[in-house]
Coordinates of C-alpha atoms in Angstrom, one line a residue:
M992 CA 53.7 -101.3 88.7
T993 CA 52.1 -104.7 88.3
R994 CA 53.2 -106.6 85.2
I995 CA 50.7 -107.9 82.8
T996 CA 50.1 -111.7 82.4
L997 CA 49.1 -113.5 79.3
I998 CA 45.6 -114.3 80.8
G999 CA 45.4 -110.7 81.9
L1000 CA 45.9 -109.5 78.4
A1001 CA 43.2 -111.7 77.1
T1002 CA 40.6 -110.7 79.6
A1003 CA 41.5 -107.0 80.1
L1004 CA 39.5 -104.6 77.9
F1005 CA 41.1 -101.3 78.0
I1006 CA 40.7 -97.8 76.7
L1007 CA 43.9 -96.7 75.4
A1008 CA 45.5 -94.2 74.5
G1009 CA 55.2 -89.7 72.2
C1010 CA 58.6 -91.9 71.8
Q1011 CA 61.8 -90.3 72.7
R1012 CA 63.0 -88.0 70.1
E1013 CA 66.6 -88.2 69.0
P1014 CA 68.8 -86.0 66.8
I1015 CA 67.9 -86.4 63.2
A1016 CA 69.9 -86.8 60.0
P1017 CA 68.9 -85.2 56.6
A1018 CA 65.6 -86.5 55.5
D1019 CA 65.7 -85.5 51.8
G1020 CA 67.7 -88.5 50.7
S1021 CA 70.8 -86.4 50.0
V1022 CA 73.0 -88.9 51.7
Q1023 CA 71.9 -91.7 49.4
S1024 CA 74.6 -93.1 47.1
G1025 CA 75.3 -96.3 45.2
E1026 CA 72.5 -98.9 45.1
V1027 CA 69.0 -97.7 46.1
L1028 CA 68.6 -100.6 48.6
R1029 CA 71.6 -101.2 50.9
Q1030 CA 72.1 -104.0 53.4
K1031 CA 73.0 -103.7 57.0
P1032 CA 76.6 -104.2 57.9
V1033 CA 75.8 -107.5 59.8
I1034 CA 73.3 -109.8 58.0
T1035 CA 70.9 -111.9 60.0
P1036 CA 70.3 -115.3 58.3
A1037 CA 66.8 -116.6 57.6
P1038 CA 65.2 -118.4 60.5
Q1039 CA 65.6 -122.2 60.4
G1040 CA 62.8 -124.7 60.9
D1041 CA 59.2 -124.0 61.4
P1042 CA 57.7 -120.8 62.8
L1043 CA 56.8 -120.7 66.5
T1044 CA 53.4 -122.1 67.4
R1045 CA 50.9 -119.5 68.6
D1046 CA 51.4 -120.5 72.2
E1047 CA 55.2 -120.2 71.8
L1048 CA 54.8 -116.8 70.0
D1049 CA 52.5 -115.5 72.7
R1050 CA 54.9 -116.6 75.5
A1051 CA 57.8 -114.9 73.7
V1052 CA 55.9 -111.6 73.2
I1053 CA 54.2 -111.5 76.6
G1054 CA 57.5 -112.5 78.3
K1055 CA 59.2 -109.5 76.7
L1056 CA 56.3 -107.3 77.7
E1057 CA 56.6 -108.5 81.3
A1058 CA 60.3 -108.2 81.4
Q1059 CA 60.4 -104.7 80.0
N1060 CA 57.0 -103.4 81.1
D1061 CA 56.9 -102.2 77.4
F1062 CA 57.0 -103.7 74.0
H1063 CA 58.6 -102.9 70.6
W1064 CA 58.9 -105.3 67.8
E1065 CA 62.5 -104.2 67.2
W1066 CA 63.3 -106.0 70.4
M1067 CA 62.3 -109.4 69.0
D1068 CA 64.5 -111.7 67.0
L1069 CA 63.8 -112.4 63.3
R1070 CA 62.2 -115.8 64.0
T1071 CA 59.7 -114.4 66.4
L1072 CA 58.8 -111.6 64.0
W1073 CA 58.5 -113.9 61.0
S1074 CA 56.4 -116.3 63.1
A1075 CA 53.9 -113.5 64.0
T1076 CA 53.2 -112.9 60.3
Q1077 CA 51.8 -116.5 60.0
Y1078 CA 48.7 -115.8 62.1
N1079 CA 45.7 -113.4 61.9
D1080 CA 45.5 -111.4 58.7
H1081 CA 49.3 -111.5 57.7
S1082 CA 49.6 -107.7 57.4
V1083 CA 53.2 -106.5 57.6
S1084 CA 53.9 -102.8 57.9
I1085 CA 57.2 -101.6 56.4
G1086 CA 58.5 -98.2 57.3
Y1087 CA 61.1 -97.2 54.7
E1088 CA 63.7 -94.4 54.0
P1089 CA 66.8 -93.8 51.9
A1090 CA 69.8 -95.6 53.4
D1091 CA 71.6 -93.7 56.2
V1092 CA 69.0 -91.0 56.5
G1093 CA 68.6 -91.7 60.2
D1094 CA 65.8 -90.6 62.5
I1095 CA 63.0 -88.9 60.6
S1096 CA 60.6 -88.3 63.5
E1097 CA 61.0 -84.5 63.5
V1098 CA 60.7 -84.0 59.8
I1099 CA 58.3 -86.8 58.8
N1100 CA 55.5 -84.2 58.0
K1101 CA 57.8 -82.5 55.5
I1102 CA 58.9 -85.6 53.4
D1103 CA 57.7 -85.9 49.8
I1104 CA 57.6 -89.6 49.3
H1105 CA 56.6 -89.2 45.6
S1106 CA 59.9 -87.9 44.4
G1107 CA 63.7 -88.3 44.6
A1108 CA 65.3 -91.0 46.7
W1109 CA 62.1 -91.6 48.6
K1110 CA 60.3 -92.8 45.5
Q1111 CA 63.3 -94.8 44.4
V1112 CA 63.3 -96.7 47.7
H1113 CA 59.6 -97.2 47.6
D1114 CA 59.7 -98.7 44.0
A1115 CA 62.8 -100.7 44.7
L1116 CA 61.2 -102.3 47.8
I1117 CA 58.2 -103.4 45.8
D1118 CA 60.4 -104.8 43.1
L1119 CA 62.5 -106.7 45.7
V1120 CA 59.4 -108.2 47.4
L1121 CA 57.8 -109.3 44.1
T1122 CA 61.1 -110.7 42.8
T1123 CA 61.7 -112.7 45.9
L1124 CA 58.2 -114.0 46.2
N1125 CA 58.0 -115.0 42.6
K1126 CA 61.5 -116.6 42.4
N1127 CA 60.1 -120.1 42.7
S1128 CA 56.4 -119.4 42.1
A1129 CA 54.3 -121.3 39.6
R1130 CA 51.8 -118.5 39.6
P1131 CA 53.5 -115.1 39.7
L1132 CA 52.0 -112.6 42.2
A1133 CA 51.3 -109.0 41.3
L1134 CA 51.4 -106.1 43.7
Q1135 CA 47.6 -106.0 44.0
D1136 CA 47.7 -109.6 45.3
I1137 CA 49.6 -108.6 48.4
L1138 CA 49.0 -104.8 48.8
V1139 CA 47.1 -103.7 51.9
E1140 CA 48.0 -100.0 51.8
D1141 CA 50.5 -97.9 50.0
D1142 CA 50.4 -94.8 52.2
P1143 CA 50.1 -91.7 50.1
V1144 CA 51.7 -89.4 52.7
L1145 CA 54.0 -91.4 55.0
P1146 CA 56.9 -93.6 54.0
I1147 CA 55.0 -96.8 54.9
L1148 CA 54.0 -99.9 52.8
T1149 CA 51.7 -102.5 54.3
L1150 CA 51.7 -105.9 52.5
K1151 CA 50.4 -109.4 53.1
L1152 CA 53.6 -111.3 53.8
T1153 CA 54.4 -114.7 55.3
D1154 CA 57.4 -115.7 53.2
K1155 CA 60.5 -116.3 55.3
E1156 CA 63.0 -115.2 52.6
T1157 CA 61.2 -112.0 51.7
I1158 CA 60.8 -111.0 55.3
T1159 CA 64.5 -111.8 55.9
A1160 CA 65.6 -109.7 52.9
L1161 CA 63.6 -106.7 54.2
Y1162 CA 64.8 -107.1 57.7
N1163 CA 68.4 -106.9 56.6
L1164 CA 68.0 -103.5 54.7
R1165 CA 69.2 -100.2 56.1
N1166 CA 66.3 -98.7 54.1
V1167 CA 63.8 -100.4 56.4
R1168 CA 63.0 -98.3 59.4
Y1169 CA 60.8 -101.0 60.8
I1170 CA 59.1 -104.2 59.7
E1171 CA 56.3 -105.3 62.0
P1172 CA 53.4 -107.9 62.0
L1173 CA 50.6 -105.3 62.1
D1174 CA 47.8 -107.7 63.1
Y1175 CA 49.4 -109.5 66.0
W1176 CA 47.1 -110.2 68.9
P1177 CA 47.5 -113.1 71.4
A1178 CA 45.7 -116.3 70.5
V1179 CA 44.0 -116.3 73.9
G1180 CA 42.4 -113.0 72.9
E1181 CA 41.4 -114.1 69.4
D1182 CA 37.9 -112.8 69.8
R1183 CA 38.6 -109.2 69.0
S1184 CA 37.1 -106.7 71.4
T1185 CA 34.1 -104.3 71.2
S1186 CA 35.3 -102.6 74.3
G1187 CA 34.1 -99.2 75.5
C1188 CA 31.1 -99.0 73.1
S1189 CA 28.2 -99.6 75.5
A1190 CA 26.7 -96.7 77.5
S1191 CA 26.5 -96.9 81.2
T1192 CA 23.1 -97.9 82.7
Y1193 CA 24.0 -96.7 86.2
A1194 CA 21.3 -94.6 87.8
L1195 CA 22.0 -90.9 87.5
S1196 CA 22.6 -89.1 90.9
A1197 CA 21.1 -85.5 91.1
S1198 CA 24.2 -84.5 93.1
D1199 CA 26.4 -85.1 90.1
Y1200 CA 25.3 -82.1 88.1
S1201 CA 23.9 -78.6 88.5
T1202 CA 21.9 -76.4 86.1
I1203 CA 23.5 -73.4 84.4
T1204 CA 22.2 -71.0 81.8
P1205 CA 20.6 -71.2 79.4
N1206 CA 19.3 -74.6 80.6
A1207 CA 22.4 -76.8 80.4
L1208 CA 23.8 -79.2 82.9
L1209 CA 27.2 -78.7 84.5
P1210 CA 29.0 -82.0 85.3
W1211 CA 30.2 -82.2 88.9
N1212 CA 33.8 -82.6 88.0
F1213 CA 34.0 -79.4 86.0
N1214 CA 34.2 -77.5 89.3
N1215 CA 37.2 -79.6 90.3
H1216 CA 39.1 -78.1 87.4
T1217 CA 37.8 -74.5 87.7
I1218 CA 36.2 -74.8 84.3
P1219 CA 33.3 -72.4 85.1
G1220 CA 35.9 -69.8 86.2
A1221 CA 37.8 -70.3 83.0
W1222 CA 34.7 -69.6 81.0
T1223 CA 34.7 -66.0 82.2
N1224 CA 37.5 -65.3 79.7
A1225 CA 37.5 -68.3 77.3
Q1226 CA 35.0 -70.7 75.8
G1227 CA 37.0 -72.2 72.9
L1228 CA 36.0 -69.7 70.2
G1229 CA 38.3 -69.9 67.2
I1230 CA 39.7 -73.3 68.0
T1231 CA 38.9 -76.6 66.2
V1232 CA 39.2 -79.8 68.3
G1233 CA 39.8 -83.0 66.4
V1234 CA 38.4 -86.2 68.0
I1235 CA 39.5 -89.6 66.8
D1236 CA 37.3 -92.4 68.1
A1237 CA 35.2 -95.4 67.3
G1238 CA 32.2 -93.6 65.8
I1239 CA 29.7 -91.0 66.6
S1240 CA 25.9 -91.1 66.9
S1241 CA 23.8 -89.8 64.0
S1242 CA 20.9 -89.5 66.5
Q1243 CA 22.4 -86.9 68.7
P1244 CA 21.5 -83.5 67.1
L1245 CA 23.5 -81.6 69.7
L1246 CA 26.6 -83.0 67.9
G1247 CA 25.0 -82.4 64.5
S1248 CA 22.3 -80.0 63.3
D1249 CA 21.9 -78.4 66.8
F1250 CA 25.6 -78.0 67.4
N1251 CA 25.0 -74.2 67.7
N1252 CA 22.3 -74.5 70.3
G1253 CA 22.0 -72.1 73.3
D1254 CA 25.2 -70.2 74.3
S1255 CA 27.1 -72.0 71.6
N1256 CA 25.2 -70.2 68.8
V1257 CA 28.3 -68.5 67.4
G1258 CA 28.4 -70.1 63.9
R1259 CA 30.7 -72.9 64.8
T1260 CA 31.2 -76.0 62.6
V1261 CA 31.0 -79.7 63.1
S1262 CA 32.4 -82.2 60.5
T1263 CA 32.5 -86.0 60.5
A1264 CA 34.8 -88.4 58.5
Y1265 CA 36.2 -91.9 58.8
T1266 CA 39.4 -93.8 58.1
Y1267 CA 37.9 -97.1 59.3
G1268 CA 34.7 -98.8 58.1
T1269 CA 32.3 -97.2 55.7
S1270 CA 30.8 -94.4 57.9
A1271 CA 31.6 -92.1 60.8
F1272 CA 28.3 -93.0 62.4
T1273 CA 28.0 -96.2 64.5
S1274 CA 26.1 -97.5 67.5
C1275 CA 29.3 -97.2 69.6
T1276 CA 28.6 -94.5 72.2
H1277 CA 32.2 -93.8 73.0
G1278 CA 33.0 -91.2 70.3
T1279 CA 29.7 -89.4 71.2
S1280 CA 30.8 -89.2 74.8
M1281 CA 34.3 -87.9 73.9
S1282 CA 33.1 -85.3 71.4
S1283 CA 30.4 -84.0 73.7
T1284 CA 32.7 -83.6 76.6
A1285 CA 35.3 -81.7 74.6
T1286 CA 33.0 -79.5 72.5
G1287 CA 29.3 -80.2 73.2
P1288 CA 27.1 -77.1 73.2
R1289 CA 26.1 -75.1 76.3
N1290 CA 22.5 -75.8 75.4
N1291 CA 19.0 -74.9 76.3
S1292 CA 17.8 -78.5 76.1
G1293 CA 18.7 -79.7 79.6
A1294 CA 21.7 -81.7 78.4
T1295 CA 25.3 -81.6 79.6
S1296 CA 27.6 -78.9 78.4
G1297 CA 31.0 -79.6 76.9
V1298 CA 34.2 -77.9 78.1
A1299 CA 35.0 -75.8 75.0
Y1300 CA 31.4 -75.1 74.1
K1301 CA 32.3 -72.5 71.5
A1302 CA 34.9 -74.5 69.7
N1303 CA 34.5 -76.3 66.4
L1304 CA 34.5 -80.1 66.2
A1305 CA 36.2 -82.3 63.6
F1306 CA 35.4 -85.9 64.3
V1307 CA 37.1 -88.9 62.5
R1308 CA 36.2 -92.5 63.1
G1309 CA 39.5 -94.4 63.2
A1310 CA 38.6 -97.8 64.7
N1311 CA 35.8 -100.2 65.6
D1312 CA 36.2 -99.7 69.4
V1313 CA 38.8 -98.4 71.8
V1314 CA 41.2 -101.4 71.8
L1315 CA 43.4 -101.2 68.7
D1316 CA 43.7 -104.9 68.3
E1317 CA 43.2 -105.1 64.5
S1318 CA 45.6 -104.1 61.8
A1319 CA 42.8 -102.0 60.2
E1320 CA 42.3 -100.1 63.5
R1321 CA 46.0 -99.3 63.9
T1322 CA 46.0 -98.2 60.2
G1323 CA 42.8 -96.2 60.7
V1324 CA 44.1 -94.3 63.7
K1325 CA 47.4 -93.5 61.8
N1326 CA 45.4 -92.2 58.8
A1327 CA 43.0 -90.2 61.1
L1328 CA 46.1 -88.5 62.7
V1329 CA 47.3 -87.6 59.2
Q1330 CA 43.9 -86.3 58.1
L1331 CA 43.5 -84.1 61.1
S1332 CA 47.1 -82.9 60.9
N1333 CA 46.5 -81.8 57.3
N1334 CA 43.4 -79.8 58.5
S1335 CA 44.9 -76.3 59.2
S1336 CA 42.0 -75.3 61.4
V1337 CA 42.6 -78.2 63.9
R1338 CA 44.9 -77.3 66.7
V1339 CA 44.0 -79.8 69.4
I1340 CA 43.5 -83.6 68.9
S1341 CA 41.9 -86.0 71.4
L1342 CA 42.5 -89.7 71.0
S1343 CA 41.1 -92.1 73.7
M1344 CA 42.1 -95.4 72.1
G1345 CA 45.2 -97.6 72.0
T1346 CA 47.2 -100.8 72.4
P1347 CA 49.8 -102.2 74.8
F1348 CA 52.2 -102.8 71.8
S1349 CA 54.2 -100.0 70.2
Y1350 CA 53.9 -99.9 66.4
G1351 CA 55.9 -97.9 63.9
I1352 CA 52.8 -96.7 62.1
L1353 CA 51.3 -95.3 65.3
S1354 CA 54.6 -93.6 66.1
D1355 CA 54.7 -92.1 62.6
G1356 CA 51.2 -90.8 62.9
V1357 CA 51.9 -89.2 66.3
N1358 CA 55.2 -87.6 64.9
Y1359 CA 53.4 -86.4 61.8
A1360 CA 50.8 -84.6 64.0
Y1361 CA 53.5 -83.2 66.2
G1362 CA 55.4 -81.9 63.2
A1363 CA 52.2 -80.3 61.9
G1364 CA 51.9 -78.3 65.1
K1365 CA 49.0 -80.2 66.7
L1366 CA 48.6 -80.6 70.5
L1367 CA 47.7 -84.3 70.8
F1368 CA 46.1 -85.7 74.0
C1369 CA 46.0 -89.5 74.4
A1370 CA 44.5 -91.7 77.0
A1371 CA 46.9 -93.5 79.3
G1372 CA 44.7 -96.6 79.4
T1373 CA 41.6 -98.1 81.1
S1374 CA 41.1 -101.7 82.2
Y1375 CA 37.7 -103.3 82.0
S1376 CA 38.2 -106.5 84.0
W1377 CA 39.3 -107.9 87.3
T1378 CA 42.9 -108.1 86.2
S1379 CA 45.6 -105.9 87.6
W1380 CA 47.1 -103.9 84.8
W1381 CA 50.2 -102.6 83.3
G1382 CA 51.3 -99.0 82.7
V1383 CA 50.7 -96.4 80.1
I1384 CA 49.7 -97.8 76.6
Y1385 CA 50.3 -96.5 73.1
P1386 CA 50.1 -94.0 71.6
A1387 CA 49.9 -92.2 74.9
A1388 CA 53.4 -93.5 75.8
Y1389 CA 55.0 -91.6 73.0
S1390 CA 56.7 -88.4 74.1
N1391 CA 55.1 -86.4 71.3
S1392 CA 51.7 -86.9 72.8
V1393 CA 50.3 -85.6 76.1
A1394 CA 49.3 -88.7 78.2
V1395 CA 46.3 -88.1 80.4
T1396 CA 44.8 -90.4 83.0
G1397 CA 41.9 -90.1 85.5
V1398 CA 41.9 -89.8 89.2
K1399 CA 39.3 -89.9 92.0
E1400 CA 38.3 -86.8 94.0
S1401 CA 40.8 -88.0 96.7
G1402 CA 43.6 -87.8 94.1
S1403 CA 44.1 -91.6 93.9
R1404 CA 44.0 -93.4 90.6
C1405 CA 40.5 -94.1 89.3
A1406 CA 39.3 -97.7 89.7
S1407 CA 40.2 -98.7 86.1
C1408 CA 42.7 -96.1 85.0
H1409 CA 46.4 -96.7 84.1
D1410 CA 49.2 -94.5 85.3
G1411 CA 52.9 -94.5 85.1
S1412 CA 56.0 -92.3 84.5
Q1413 CA 54.8 -91.4 81.0
V1414 CA 51.6 -89.6 82.3
D1415 CA 51.7 -85.9 81.9
L1416 CA 48.3 -84.6 83.3
T1417 CA 45.3 -85.9 85.2
I1418 CA 41.6 -85.1 85.4
C1419 CA 39.3 -85.8 88.4
M1420 CA 36.5 -87.9 86.9
E1421 CA 35.4 -90.4 89.6
R1422 CA 33.7 -90.0 92.9
T1423 CA 35.8 -91.4 95.7
G1424 CA 33.0 -93.5 97.2
D1425 CA 31.5 -94.9 94.0
S1426 CA 33.6 -95.8 91.0
N1427 CA 30.4 -96.0 88.8
R1428 CA 29.8 -92.2 89.3
N1429 CA 32.1 -90.7 86.7
S1430 CA 32.0 -87.7 84.4
L1431 CA 28.8 -87.0 82.5
A1432 CA 28.3 -86.9 78.7
L1433 CA 25.7 -86.7 76.1
P1434 CA 23.9 -90.0 75.3
A1435 CA 23.6 -91.4 71.8
S1436 CA 20.1 -89.8 71.6
G1437 CA 18.1 -87.6 73.9
T1438 CA 19.4 -85.4 76.7
T1439 CA 19.6 -87.5 79.8
P1440 CA 23.3 -87.6 80.8
T1441 CA 25.2 -90.9 81.0
Y1442 CA 28.2 -91.7 83.1
I1443 CA 31.5 -92.3 81.3
G1444 CA 34.7 -93.1 83.0
G1445 CA 38.3 -94.1 82.6
S1446 CA 41.3 -92.3 81.1
S1447 CA 39.2 -91.8 77.9
I1448 CA 37.0 -89.1 79.4
A1449 CA 39.9 -87.6 81.2
T1450 CA 41.6 -87.2 77.9
S1451 CA 38.7 -85.5 76.1
T1452 CA 38.2 -83.2 79.1
A1453 CA 41.9 -82.2 79.0
A1454 CA 41.6 -81.5 75.2
G1455 CA 38.6 -79.3 75.8
I1456 CA 40.5 -77.3 78.5
A1457 CA 43.5 -77.0 76.1
A1458 CA 41.0 -75.5 73.6
L1459 CA 39.9 -72.9 76.2
V1460 CA 43.5 -72.0 76.9
W1461 CA 44.4 -71.6 73.2
S1462 CA 41.2 -69.5 72.6
A1463 CA 42.3 -67.1 75.3
H1464 CA 45.4 -66.3 73.2
L1465 CA 44.9 -67.4 69.6
T1466 CA 48.4 -66.4 68.5
A1467 CA 50.0 -68.5 71.2
T1468 CA 52.3 -71.3 70.2
R1469 CA 51.6 -75.0 71.1
A1470 CA 54.6 -74.9 73.5
Q1471 CA 53.1 -71.8 75.2
V1472 CA 49.7 -73.5 75.6
L1473 CA 51.2 -76.7 77.0
N1474 CA 53.4 -74.7 79.3
C1475 CA 50.3 -72.9 80.7
L1476 CA 48.6 -76.2 81.2
T1477 CA 51.6 -77.8 83.0
S1478 CA 52.9 -74.8 85.0
T1479 CA 49.6 -74.1 86.8
V1480 CA 48.8 -77.6 88.1
Q1481 CA 49.2 -79.3 91.4
F1482 CA 52.7 -80.9 91.2
Y1483 CA 54.5 -78.3 89.2
P1484 CA 57.5 -78.0 88.9
T1485 CA 58.2 -81.6 90.0
P1486 CA 56.1 -84.3 88.3
N1487 CA 54.6 -87.1 90.4
S1488 CA 56.1 -90.5 89.5
S1489 CA 52.8 -91.9 88.2
K1490 CA 50.5 -88.9 87.7
G1491 CA 52.7 -86.4 85.9
Y1492 CA 52.0 -82.8 86.8
G1493 CA 48.6 -83.8 88.2
N1494 CA 45.2 -82.2 88.0
I1495 CA 44.7 -79.3 85.5
N1496 CA 43.6 -75.9 86.8
A1497 CA 41.6 -74.5 83.8
Q1498 CA 41.1 -71.0 85.2
A1499 CA 44.8 -70.6 86.1
A1500 CA 45.9 -72.0 82.7
V1501 CA 43.6 -69.5 80.9
N1502 CA 44.9 -66.6 83.0
C1503 CA 48.4 -67.8 82.0
A1504 CA 47.5 -67.6 78.4
L1505 CA 46.0 -64.1 78.7
A1506 CA 49.2 -62.9 80.3
L1507 CA 51.4 -64.0 77.3

């Protein structure tokens, strides 16, 4: 797998999209004793001298990414971590817990952070931060001066911090699960992206669709995954698919007032919400494409049909675009995961965004969704430049998500898709002879289909198929649904080294669910 370069990271625009689970210790704080905040056995001294320059910082971070083909802030020394807080918006995410609780990934959705030892740690951390910051301050700071987010559900505090002593004090606590510079992005990529938001203008080929009843268009690649055959027994009825993306069009009635058009007229529901910005509705076309592919109506308007055309849709805007390069985007996606996880009607979640850097808040969001019983599909990544690219990005790389990437009709990786050992499933979404002819989706307005490519559309297609499978057996467990998806595909039982179990067979997976 080709390693990323610093210039490559700056120029690559990618669509992105769980972590190894370990045995857990009690998560109710029962092991807590003595002081609320407890130091690590070995104390790391505060960094000496000035912080790294931006160039030095980027070389350290990208060097680690190149060496490991992966990146976690816990791998970096304290000076590098502190240096990263000096730039961009200074947001620092602090994952906390009672001392000696251990790995909480499997119980994070059951924790009550507002009581017991969890609240004690939360309050003590805030007191420690303010006391340390104000020790030699002429103008004392209050919490509202530095607070970015006090998560109401997850044990996470996000603060504006650059002070060396404060960051060192937090770094040395056994109560701190992680402390990470949440807004880090390389200086050479300082112009934050708007990637994936523009619709394709490539001329539509008549050979890339066919007309089906009642007057809908069937995208060419649905046949590659036996979706029409699966529709004989399952159409997604009774399942709600959650889509987290960069906004949805307010001018596409087939994802709004006309969601029950044609054969989809079964009383299904569509909802929109946002955890980023001030509205779910934006000019970014990406979320419209993902939502329409997963759940768009089998309509009588001459527009493309979605996969699970009788499923409900719960859309949440979690970011500005598909590259999670802002602290607010990473926080927005985490909050969208929590919001959809707390929606009992949602069973399947599609997330076609991400970042090459692992963040604790993203891992917490994924683990929360997993603990809530959701089947989460994430995009393995899509590059939008000439650069050769790296492997599977986050949150797709976490083991509690299902990583999906796209392939050509020939089975080779799509022109811009990422792959790697973390990939679980693939979707055929690109013509072998023309990388511009991809899957088809609803436009922001009107009915003429637009091409949409990359691992993004592969992910929303896979999520739609999962909804079909689950609707075939509504009482099936998540594990049973996932097993039906993975045990009926091309490489089962031995995953391919870079494509997982390979292309999904929707009809076989539905038949598997019917036989449960």
